[in-house]
Structure formats: C-alpha cells, structure tokens
mmCIF file of C-alpha atoms in Angstrom:
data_model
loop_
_atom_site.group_PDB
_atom_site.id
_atom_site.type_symbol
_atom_site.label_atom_id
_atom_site.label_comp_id
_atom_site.label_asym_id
_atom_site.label_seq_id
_atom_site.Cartn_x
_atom_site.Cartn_y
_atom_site.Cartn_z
ATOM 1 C CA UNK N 16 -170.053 119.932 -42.487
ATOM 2 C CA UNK N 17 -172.056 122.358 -44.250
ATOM 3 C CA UNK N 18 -175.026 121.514 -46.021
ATOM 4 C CA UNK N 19 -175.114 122.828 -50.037
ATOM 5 C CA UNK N 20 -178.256 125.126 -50.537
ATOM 6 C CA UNK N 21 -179.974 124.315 -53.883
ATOM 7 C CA UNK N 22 -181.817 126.739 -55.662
ATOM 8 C CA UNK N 23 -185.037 125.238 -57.072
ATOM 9 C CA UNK N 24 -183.553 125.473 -60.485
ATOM 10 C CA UNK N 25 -180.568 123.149 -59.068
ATOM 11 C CA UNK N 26 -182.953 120.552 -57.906
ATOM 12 C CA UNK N 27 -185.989 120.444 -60.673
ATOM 13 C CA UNK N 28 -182.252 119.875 -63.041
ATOM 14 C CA UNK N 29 -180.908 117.309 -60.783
ATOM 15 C CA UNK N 30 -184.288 115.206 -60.899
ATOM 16 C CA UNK N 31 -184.859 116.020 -65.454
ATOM 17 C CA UNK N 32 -181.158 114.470 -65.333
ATOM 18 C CA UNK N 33 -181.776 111.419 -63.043
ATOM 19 C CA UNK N 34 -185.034 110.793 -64.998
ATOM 20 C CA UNK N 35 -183.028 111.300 -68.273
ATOM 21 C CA UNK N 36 -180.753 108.647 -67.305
ATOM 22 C CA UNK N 37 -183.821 106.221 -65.859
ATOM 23 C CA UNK N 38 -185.110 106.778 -69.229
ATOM 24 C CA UNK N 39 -181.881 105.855 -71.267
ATOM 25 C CA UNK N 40 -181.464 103.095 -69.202
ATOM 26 C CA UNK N 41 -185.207 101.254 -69.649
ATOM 27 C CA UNK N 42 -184.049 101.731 -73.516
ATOM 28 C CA UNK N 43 -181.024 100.173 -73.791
ATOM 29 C CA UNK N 44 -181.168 97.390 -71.424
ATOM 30 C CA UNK N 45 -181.981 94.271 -73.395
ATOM 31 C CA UNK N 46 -184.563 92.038 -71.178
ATOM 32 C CA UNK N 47 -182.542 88.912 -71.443
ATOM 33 C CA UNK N 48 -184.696 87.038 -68.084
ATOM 34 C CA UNK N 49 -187.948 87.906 -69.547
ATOM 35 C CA UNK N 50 -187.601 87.305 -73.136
ATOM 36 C CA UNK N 51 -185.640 83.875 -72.171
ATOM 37 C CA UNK N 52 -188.565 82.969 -69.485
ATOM 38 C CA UNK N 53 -191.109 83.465 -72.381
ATOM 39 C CA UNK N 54 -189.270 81.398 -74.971
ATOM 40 C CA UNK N 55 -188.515 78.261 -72.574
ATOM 41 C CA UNK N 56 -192.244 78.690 -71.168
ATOM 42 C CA UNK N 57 -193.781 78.378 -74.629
ATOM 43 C CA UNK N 58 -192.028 75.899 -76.007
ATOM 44 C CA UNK N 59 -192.084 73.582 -72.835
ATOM 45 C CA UNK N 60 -195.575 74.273 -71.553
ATOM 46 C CA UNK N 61 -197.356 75.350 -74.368
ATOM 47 C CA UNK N 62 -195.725 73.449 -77.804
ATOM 48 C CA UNK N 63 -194.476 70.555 -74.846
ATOM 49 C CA UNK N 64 -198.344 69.844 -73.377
ATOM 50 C CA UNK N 65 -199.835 68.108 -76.809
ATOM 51 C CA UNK N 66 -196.630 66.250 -77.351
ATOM 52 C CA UNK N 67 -196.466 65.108 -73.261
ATOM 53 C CA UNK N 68 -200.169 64.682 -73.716
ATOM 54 C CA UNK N 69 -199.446 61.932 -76.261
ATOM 55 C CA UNK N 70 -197.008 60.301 -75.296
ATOM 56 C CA UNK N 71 -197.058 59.519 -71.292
ATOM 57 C CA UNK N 72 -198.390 56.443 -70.747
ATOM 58 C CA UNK N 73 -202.019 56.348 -70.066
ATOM 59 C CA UNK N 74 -201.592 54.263 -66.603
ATOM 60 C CA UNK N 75 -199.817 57.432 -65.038
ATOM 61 C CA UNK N 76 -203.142 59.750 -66.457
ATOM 62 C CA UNK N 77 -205.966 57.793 -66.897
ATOM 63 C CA UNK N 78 -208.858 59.451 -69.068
ATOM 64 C CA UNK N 79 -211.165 60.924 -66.821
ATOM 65 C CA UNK N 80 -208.061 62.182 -65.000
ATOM 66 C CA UNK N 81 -206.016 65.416 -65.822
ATOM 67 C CA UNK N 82 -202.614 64.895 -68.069
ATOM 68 C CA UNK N 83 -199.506 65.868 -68.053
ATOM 69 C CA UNK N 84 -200.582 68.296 -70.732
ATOM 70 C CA UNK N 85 -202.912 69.268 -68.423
ATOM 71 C CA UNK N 86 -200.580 70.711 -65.389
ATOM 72 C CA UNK N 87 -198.393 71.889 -68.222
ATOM 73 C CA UNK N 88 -201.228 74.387 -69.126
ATOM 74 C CA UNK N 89 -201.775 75.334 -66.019
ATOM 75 C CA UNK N 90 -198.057 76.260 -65.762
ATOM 76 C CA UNK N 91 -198.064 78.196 -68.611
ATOM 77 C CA UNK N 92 -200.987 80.035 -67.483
ATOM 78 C CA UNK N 93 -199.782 81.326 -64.131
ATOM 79 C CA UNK N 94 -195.909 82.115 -65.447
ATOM 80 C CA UNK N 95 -197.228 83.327 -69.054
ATOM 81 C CA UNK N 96 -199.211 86.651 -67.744
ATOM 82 C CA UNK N 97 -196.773 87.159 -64.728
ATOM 83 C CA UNK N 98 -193.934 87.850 -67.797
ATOM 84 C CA UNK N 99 -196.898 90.205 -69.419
ATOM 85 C CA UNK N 100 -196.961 92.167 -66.564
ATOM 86 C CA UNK N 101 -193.364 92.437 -65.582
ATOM 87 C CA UNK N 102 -193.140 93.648 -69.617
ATOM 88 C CA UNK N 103 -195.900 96.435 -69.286
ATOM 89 C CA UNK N 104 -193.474 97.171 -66.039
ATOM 90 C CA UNK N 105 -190.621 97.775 -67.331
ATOM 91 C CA UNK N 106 -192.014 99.722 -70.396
ATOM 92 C CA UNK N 107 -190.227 103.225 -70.884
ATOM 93 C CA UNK N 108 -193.536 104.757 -71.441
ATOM 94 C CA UNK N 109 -196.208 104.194 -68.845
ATOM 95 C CA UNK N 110 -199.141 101.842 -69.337
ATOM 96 C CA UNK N 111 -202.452 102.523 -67.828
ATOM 97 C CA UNK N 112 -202.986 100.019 -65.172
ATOM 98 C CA UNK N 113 -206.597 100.019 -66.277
ATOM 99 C CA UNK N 114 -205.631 99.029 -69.470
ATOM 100 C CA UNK N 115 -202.833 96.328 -68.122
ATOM 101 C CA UNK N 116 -205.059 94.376 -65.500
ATOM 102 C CA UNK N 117 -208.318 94.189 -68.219
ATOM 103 C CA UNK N 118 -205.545 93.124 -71.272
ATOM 104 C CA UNK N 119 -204.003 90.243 -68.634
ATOM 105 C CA UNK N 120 -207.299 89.122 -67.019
ATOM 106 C CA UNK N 121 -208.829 88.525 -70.104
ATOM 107 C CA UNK N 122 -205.394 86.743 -71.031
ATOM 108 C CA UNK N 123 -206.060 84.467 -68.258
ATOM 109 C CA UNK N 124 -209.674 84.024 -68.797
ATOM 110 C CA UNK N 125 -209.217 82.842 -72.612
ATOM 111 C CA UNK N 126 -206.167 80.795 -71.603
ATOM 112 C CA UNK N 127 -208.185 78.634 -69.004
ATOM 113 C CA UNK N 128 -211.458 78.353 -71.620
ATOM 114 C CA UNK N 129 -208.700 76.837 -73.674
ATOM 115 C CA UNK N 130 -206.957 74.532 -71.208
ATOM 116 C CA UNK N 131 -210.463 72.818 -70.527
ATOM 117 C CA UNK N 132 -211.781 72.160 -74.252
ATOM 118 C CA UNK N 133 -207.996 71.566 -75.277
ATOM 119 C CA UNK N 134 -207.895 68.836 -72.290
ATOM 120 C CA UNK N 135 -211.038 66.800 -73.766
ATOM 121 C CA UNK N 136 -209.396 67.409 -77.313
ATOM 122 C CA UNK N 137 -206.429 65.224 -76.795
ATOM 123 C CA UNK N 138 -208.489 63.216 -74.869
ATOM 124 C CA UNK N 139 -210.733 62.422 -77.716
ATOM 125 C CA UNK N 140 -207.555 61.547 -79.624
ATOM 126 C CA UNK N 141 -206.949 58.269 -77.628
ATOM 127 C CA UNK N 142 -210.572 57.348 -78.706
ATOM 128 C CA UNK N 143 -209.571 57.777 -82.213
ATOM 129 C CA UNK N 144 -210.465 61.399 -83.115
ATOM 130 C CA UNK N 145 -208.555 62.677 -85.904
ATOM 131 C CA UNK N 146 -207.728 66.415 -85.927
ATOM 132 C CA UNK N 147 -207.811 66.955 -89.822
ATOM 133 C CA UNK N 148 -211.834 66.208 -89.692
ATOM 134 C CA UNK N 149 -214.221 68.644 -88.451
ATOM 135 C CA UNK N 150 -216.118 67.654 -85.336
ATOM 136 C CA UNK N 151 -219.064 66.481 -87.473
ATOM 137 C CA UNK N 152 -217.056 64.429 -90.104
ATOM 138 C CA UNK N 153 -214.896 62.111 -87.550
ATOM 139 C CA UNK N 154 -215.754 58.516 -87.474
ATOM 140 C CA UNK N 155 -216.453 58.140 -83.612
ATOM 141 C CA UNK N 156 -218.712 61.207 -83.399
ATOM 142 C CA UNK N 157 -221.405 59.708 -86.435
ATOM 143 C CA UNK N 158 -220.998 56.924 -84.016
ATOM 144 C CA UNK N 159 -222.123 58.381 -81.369
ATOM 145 C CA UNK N 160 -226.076 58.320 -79.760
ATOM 146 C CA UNK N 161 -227.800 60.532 -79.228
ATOM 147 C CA UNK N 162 -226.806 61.975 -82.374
ATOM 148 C CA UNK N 163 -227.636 65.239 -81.036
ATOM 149 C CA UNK N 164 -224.870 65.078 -78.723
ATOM 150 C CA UNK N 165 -222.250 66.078 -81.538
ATOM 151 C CA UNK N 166 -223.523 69.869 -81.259
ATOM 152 C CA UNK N 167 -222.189 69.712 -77.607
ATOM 153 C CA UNK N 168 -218.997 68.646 -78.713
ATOM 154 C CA UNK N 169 -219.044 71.585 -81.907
ATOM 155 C CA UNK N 170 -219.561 73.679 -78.575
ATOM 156 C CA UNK N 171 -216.966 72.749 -76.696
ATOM 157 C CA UNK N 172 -215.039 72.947 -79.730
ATOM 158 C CA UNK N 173 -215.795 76.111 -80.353
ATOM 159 C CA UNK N 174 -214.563 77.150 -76.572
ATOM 160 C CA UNK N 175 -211.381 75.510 -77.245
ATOM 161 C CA UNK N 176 -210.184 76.894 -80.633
ATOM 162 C CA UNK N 177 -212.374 79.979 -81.118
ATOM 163 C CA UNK N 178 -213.405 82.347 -78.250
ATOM 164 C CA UNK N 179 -210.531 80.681 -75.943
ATOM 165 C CA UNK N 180 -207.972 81.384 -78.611
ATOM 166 C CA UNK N 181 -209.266 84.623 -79.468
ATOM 167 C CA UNK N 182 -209.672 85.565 -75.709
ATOM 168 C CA UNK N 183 -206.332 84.119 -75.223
ATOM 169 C CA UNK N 184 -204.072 86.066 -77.946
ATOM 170 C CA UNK N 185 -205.708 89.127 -78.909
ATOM 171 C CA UNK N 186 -204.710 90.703 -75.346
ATOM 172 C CA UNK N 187 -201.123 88.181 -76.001
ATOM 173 C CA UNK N 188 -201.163 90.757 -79.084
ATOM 174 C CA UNK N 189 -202.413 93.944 -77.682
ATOM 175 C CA UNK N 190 -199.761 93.204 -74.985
ATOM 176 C CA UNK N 191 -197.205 93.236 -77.295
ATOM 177 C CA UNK N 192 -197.935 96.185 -79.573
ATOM 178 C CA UNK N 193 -198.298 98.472 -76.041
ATOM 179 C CA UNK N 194 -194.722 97.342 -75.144
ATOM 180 C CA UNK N 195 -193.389 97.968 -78.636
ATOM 181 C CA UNK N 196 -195.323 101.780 -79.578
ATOM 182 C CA UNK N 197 -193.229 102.282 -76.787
ATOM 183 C CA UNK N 198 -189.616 101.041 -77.802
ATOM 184 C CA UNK N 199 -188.995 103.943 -79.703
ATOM 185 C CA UNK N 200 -185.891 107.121 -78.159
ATOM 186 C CA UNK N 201 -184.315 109.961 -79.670
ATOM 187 C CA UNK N 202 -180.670 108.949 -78.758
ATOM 188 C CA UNK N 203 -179.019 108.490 -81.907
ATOM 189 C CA UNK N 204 -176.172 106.567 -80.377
ATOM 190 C CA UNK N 205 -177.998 103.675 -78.550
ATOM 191 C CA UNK N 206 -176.928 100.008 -79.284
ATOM 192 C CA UNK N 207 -179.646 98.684 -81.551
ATOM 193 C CA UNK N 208 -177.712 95.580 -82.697
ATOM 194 C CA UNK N 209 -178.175 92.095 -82.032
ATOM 195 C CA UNK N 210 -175.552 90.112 -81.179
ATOM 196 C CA UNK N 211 -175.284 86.157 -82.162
ATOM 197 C CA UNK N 212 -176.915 85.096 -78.970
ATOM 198 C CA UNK N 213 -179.519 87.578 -79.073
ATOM 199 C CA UNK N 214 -180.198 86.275 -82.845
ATOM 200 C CA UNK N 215 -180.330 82.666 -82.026
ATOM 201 C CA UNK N 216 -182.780 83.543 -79.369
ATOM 202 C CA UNK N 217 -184.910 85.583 -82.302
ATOM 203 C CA UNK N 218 -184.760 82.005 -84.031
ATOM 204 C CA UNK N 219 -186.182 80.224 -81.213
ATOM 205 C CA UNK N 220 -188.932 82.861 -80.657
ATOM 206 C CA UNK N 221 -189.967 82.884 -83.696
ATOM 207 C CA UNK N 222 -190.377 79.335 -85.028
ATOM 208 C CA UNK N 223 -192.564 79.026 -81.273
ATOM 209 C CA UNK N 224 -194.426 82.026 -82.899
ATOM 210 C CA UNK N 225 -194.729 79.668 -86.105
ATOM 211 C CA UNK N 226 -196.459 77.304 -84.409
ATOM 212 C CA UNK N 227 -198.692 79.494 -82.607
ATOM 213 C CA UNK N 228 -199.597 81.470 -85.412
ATOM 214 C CA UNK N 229 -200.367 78.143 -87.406
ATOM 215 C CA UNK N 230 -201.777 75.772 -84.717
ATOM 216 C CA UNK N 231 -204.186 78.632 -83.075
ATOM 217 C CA UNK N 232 -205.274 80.203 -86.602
ATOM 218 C CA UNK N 233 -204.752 83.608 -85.758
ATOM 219 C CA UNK N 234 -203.070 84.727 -88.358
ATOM 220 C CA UNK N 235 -204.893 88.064 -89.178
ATOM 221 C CA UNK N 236 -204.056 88.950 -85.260
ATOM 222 C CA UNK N 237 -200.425 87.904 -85.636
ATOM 223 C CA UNK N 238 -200.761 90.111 -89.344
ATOM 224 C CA UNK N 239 -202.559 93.168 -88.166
ATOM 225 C CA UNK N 240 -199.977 93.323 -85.211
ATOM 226 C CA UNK N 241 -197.051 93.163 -87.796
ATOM 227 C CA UNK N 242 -198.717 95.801 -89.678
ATOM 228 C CA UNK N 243 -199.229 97.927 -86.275
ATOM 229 C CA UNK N 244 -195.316 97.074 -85.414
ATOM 230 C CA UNK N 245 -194.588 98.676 -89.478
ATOM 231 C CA UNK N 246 -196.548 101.122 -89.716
ATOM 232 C CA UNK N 247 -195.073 102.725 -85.695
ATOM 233 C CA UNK N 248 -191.757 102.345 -86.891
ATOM 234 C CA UNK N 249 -192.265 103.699 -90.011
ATOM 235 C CA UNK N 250 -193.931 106.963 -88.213
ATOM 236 C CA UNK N 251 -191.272 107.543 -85.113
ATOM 237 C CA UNK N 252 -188.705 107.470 -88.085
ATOM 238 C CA UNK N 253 -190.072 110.137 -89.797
ATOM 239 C CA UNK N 254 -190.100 111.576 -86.659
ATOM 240 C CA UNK N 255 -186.487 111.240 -85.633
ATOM 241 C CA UNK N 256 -186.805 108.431 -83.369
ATOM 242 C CA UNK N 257 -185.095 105.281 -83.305
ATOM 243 C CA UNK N 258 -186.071 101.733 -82.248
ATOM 244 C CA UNK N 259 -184.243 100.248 -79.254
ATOM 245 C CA UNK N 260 -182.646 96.850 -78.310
ATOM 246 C CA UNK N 261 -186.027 95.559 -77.538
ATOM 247 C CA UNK N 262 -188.160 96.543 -79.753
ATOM 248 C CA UNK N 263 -185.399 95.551 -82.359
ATOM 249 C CA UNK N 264 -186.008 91.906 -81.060
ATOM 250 C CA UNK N 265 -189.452 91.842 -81.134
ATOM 251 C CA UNK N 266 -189.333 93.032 -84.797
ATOM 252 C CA UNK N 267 -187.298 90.885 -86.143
ATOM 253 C CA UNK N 268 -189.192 87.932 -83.986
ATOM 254 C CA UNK N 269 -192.378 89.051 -85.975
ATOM 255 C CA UNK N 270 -190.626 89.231 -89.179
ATOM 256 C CA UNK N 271 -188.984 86.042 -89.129
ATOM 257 C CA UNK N 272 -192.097 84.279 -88.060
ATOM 258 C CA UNK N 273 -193.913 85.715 -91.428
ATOM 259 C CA UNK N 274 -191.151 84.252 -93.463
ATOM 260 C CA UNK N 275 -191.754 80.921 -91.509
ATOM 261 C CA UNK N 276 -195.479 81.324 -92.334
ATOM 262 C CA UNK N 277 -195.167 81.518 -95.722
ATOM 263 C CA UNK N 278 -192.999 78.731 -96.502
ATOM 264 C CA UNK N 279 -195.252 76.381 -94.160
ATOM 265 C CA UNK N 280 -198.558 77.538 -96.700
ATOM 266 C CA UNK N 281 -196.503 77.400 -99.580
ATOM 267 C CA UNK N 282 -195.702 73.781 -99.050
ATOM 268 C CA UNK N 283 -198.713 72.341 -98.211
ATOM 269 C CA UNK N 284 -200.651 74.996 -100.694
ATOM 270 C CA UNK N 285 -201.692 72.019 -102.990
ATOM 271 C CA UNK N 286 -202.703 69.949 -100.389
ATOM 272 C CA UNK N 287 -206.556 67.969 -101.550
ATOM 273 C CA UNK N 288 -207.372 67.212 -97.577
ATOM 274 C CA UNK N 289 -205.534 69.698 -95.820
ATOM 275 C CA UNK N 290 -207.370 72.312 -98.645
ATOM 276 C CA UNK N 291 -210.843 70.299 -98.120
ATOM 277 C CA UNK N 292 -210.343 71.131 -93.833
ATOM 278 C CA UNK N 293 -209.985 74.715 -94.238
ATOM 279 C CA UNK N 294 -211.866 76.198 -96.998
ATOM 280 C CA UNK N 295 -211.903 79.848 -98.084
ATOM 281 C CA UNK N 296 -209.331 82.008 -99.070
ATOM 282 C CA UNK N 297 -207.220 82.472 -95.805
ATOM 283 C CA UNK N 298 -205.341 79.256 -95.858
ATOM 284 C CA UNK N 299 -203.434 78.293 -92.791
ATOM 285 C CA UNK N 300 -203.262 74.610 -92.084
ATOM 286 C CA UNK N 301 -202.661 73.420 -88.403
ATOM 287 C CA UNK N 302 -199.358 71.262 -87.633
ATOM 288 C CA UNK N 303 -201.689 68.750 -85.428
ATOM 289 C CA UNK N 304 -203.516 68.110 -87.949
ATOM 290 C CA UNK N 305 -200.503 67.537 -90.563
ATOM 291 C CA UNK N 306 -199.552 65.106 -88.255
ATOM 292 C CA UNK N 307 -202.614 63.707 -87.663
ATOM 293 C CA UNK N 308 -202.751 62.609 -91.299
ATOM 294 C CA UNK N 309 -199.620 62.460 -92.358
ATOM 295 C CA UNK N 310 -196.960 61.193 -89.206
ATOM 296 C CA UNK N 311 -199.444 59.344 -86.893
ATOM 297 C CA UNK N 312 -201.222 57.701 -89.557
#
C-alpha cells in the first residue's frame, strides 16, 4: 500500500481539527460521576458526621476515642480534593499546576485543622455544651478551673470554625470559580439545558450548599464567588460566548443556594437569642445551633 504524503499544511489542519473537536467535547460533556461523587460525599460525610456523631451510641466511641464523625471526616477529606483535582483536569482551559496543587493543599490543610477542633466540639456536646452560646457564656466552661483554661478552648475554637473554615473553603471557592471562568465556548449550538435529572441533582447540591454556607459562616466567600460567577458571564456574553452544560449547573447550584439563604435569614430574622449569638449586621445563624436551642432542647 502506498503511504499518503501530507503537506505540512495537511497535518498542522488535521491536529487544529482534532483539537477543535477535544475542545467541543470537554464543553459539552456534562460531568455526571464527579458532580454525583461530590453531592453524595457532602451530604454523607460532611452534613452525615455531626448527625452520626450524635447519635451512635457512646459504648461503640467512647470520648477520648475518635467517632464515627470522626472517620467520616477523614473520608471526606481524602475523596473531597481528589474530585477538585479531577475538576481542574478536565477543565477546557488549562490550570496552572502551580496554582492547582497550592489551591488543594491548602484545601487539605484547613480541612484537617477543622476535623480536629470539630472532633472536641461534638465532643463537648455530650458534656453539655450548647452551640448557641459562645465559648465563654456556656455553663460547663464558667465551671471549669483553672478559669484560664477557657482561652484554650476560644483557641481551639477559633481553629475549628475560623482559620480551618477559611483555609478549608476559600481554595473550595477559588476551585470553583477557576473551573467555571472557564465554562464559557463560542459554539452557538451546544446543549446548555438541563434536563429533570440534571435539575433534581441542582436541588440536592444546592440545599448541601445551604448548609455549608450557613453552618461554616462563609457567606461573603459563597457571595463574592456568586458575584465572580455574574459578573464572567455577564462579560463572555458581551463577548459572544456562551456558557456550557457545566458551568450552567454550577450556576444555577449557586443561585438556588442564595434563594435558600435568604429564606433561612428571613425566618429566623427576629430571632432575640439567635440575634444575641451573632451580632452585627451580617446575620447568618448556624443550623447546629437552631437545633441546639430549639430541637434538642
């Protein structure tokens, strides 16, 4: 047989086609393992660790011993930034790895600060700490001698639910508005809409995204990403480009999850003790401690 000859011009079109078609195809394939993966690890190892926490029986975790909660952090930990990076993967744009390992380590790092002071938290709860009170106002810690003690427990609060949760979702965030500057193609004809799985799914996501936004108070992250996610889309518009099947999804995630948001502080807006716990004009109370003082009691 004889062999073709291409000219140069043959093969450089060969390869713009095949990377054309690479290209079209990272856009318009929805990532139906990875966004499923994410939603089923949050809600079972992240919203499922307090509530496992609670309820298993003492006898199979006693208190100087890990819980359940425990090994469910740990789970969401290791499969958590594994999705992150097979997300920055598959990106249509490339992502500096530079810029991907710092973003997940530090993921990791804030995650684990968390998982310890979050342990002793629910701990504490057996003992009867109540999670509407500050650290200084609950009953067992004016109990407790030396009274100088309680400033190692504001520490290890402050580990748990402010540098671990800002550790732990600003690069969650950052993560998420590299993937989605980069959800944006100029092929008028790709499939942008959801279907009533892919919907139901955006349901899920977001009411998980609820409770993170509530229960970690990071709701000017969660709002300056919205605002990022916005203000792209309005821009690649203008520009002729048009949001794929993922970035679609993540959208409407985000948007439904400020609706969600705003109902939750509407409710409880007039709330004395809820108002009392967090002062100041940004008013986002925590579920835990709703049901601290309102279920549980």
């Amino acid at each position: 047989m004889r062999r073709r000859n291409l000219k140069p011009s043959d093969a450089q079109n060969d390869t713009s086609s095949i990377a054309r078609q690479d290209h079209s195809k990272a856009h318009s394939e929805f990532h139906w393992d990875l966004w499923l993966i994410l939603a089923l690890d949050n809600w079972i190892f992240d919203f499922g660790r307090p509530i496992a926490a609670l309820f298993v029986p003492l006898e199979w975790s006693p208190l100087n011993k890990p819980s359940i909660g425990d090994y469910f952090h740990m789970a969401y930990n290791v499969i958590t930034p594994f999705c992150l990076l097979k997300l920055l993967e598959r990106c249509p744009k490339k992502i500096s790895s530079t810029v991907t390992y710092l973003t997940v380590i530090t993921f990791v790092m804030g995650a684990s600060l968390h998982l310890v002071g979050d342990s002793i938290n629910h701990r504490l709860i057996h003992s009867g700490y109540l999670n509407h009170l500050s650290v200084r106002e609950n009953p067992i810690m004016k109990q407790l001698q030396p009274h100088s003690l309680v400033a190692s427990f504001e520490l290890l609060y402050a580990y748990d639910e402010e540098i671990g949760h800002l550790m732990w979702y600003i690069p969650f965030f950052v993560t998420v508005c590299l993937y989605f500057s980069a959800c944006f193609v100029k092929k008028s004809s790709l499939v942008t809409k959801l279907s009533v799985t892919k919907w139901i799914l955006v349901k899920l996501s977001a009411l998980y995204y609820w409770y993170l936004v509530t229960e970690g108070q990071v709701f000017v992250i969660f709002l300056l990403t919205y605002v990022f996610m916005l203000f792209t889309t309005l821009r690649e518009t203008k520009r002729g480009n048009k949001l794929d099947i993922n970035g679609c999804f993540l959208l409407m995630v985000f948007s439904v999850t400020l609706g969600l948001v705003a109902v939750w502080v509407g409710w409880l807006w007039r709330d004395p003790v809820l108002r009392a716990r967090y002062p100041g004009f940004l008013y986002i109370p925590e579920p835990w401690a709703y049901y601290t003082l309102y279920i549980k009691a």
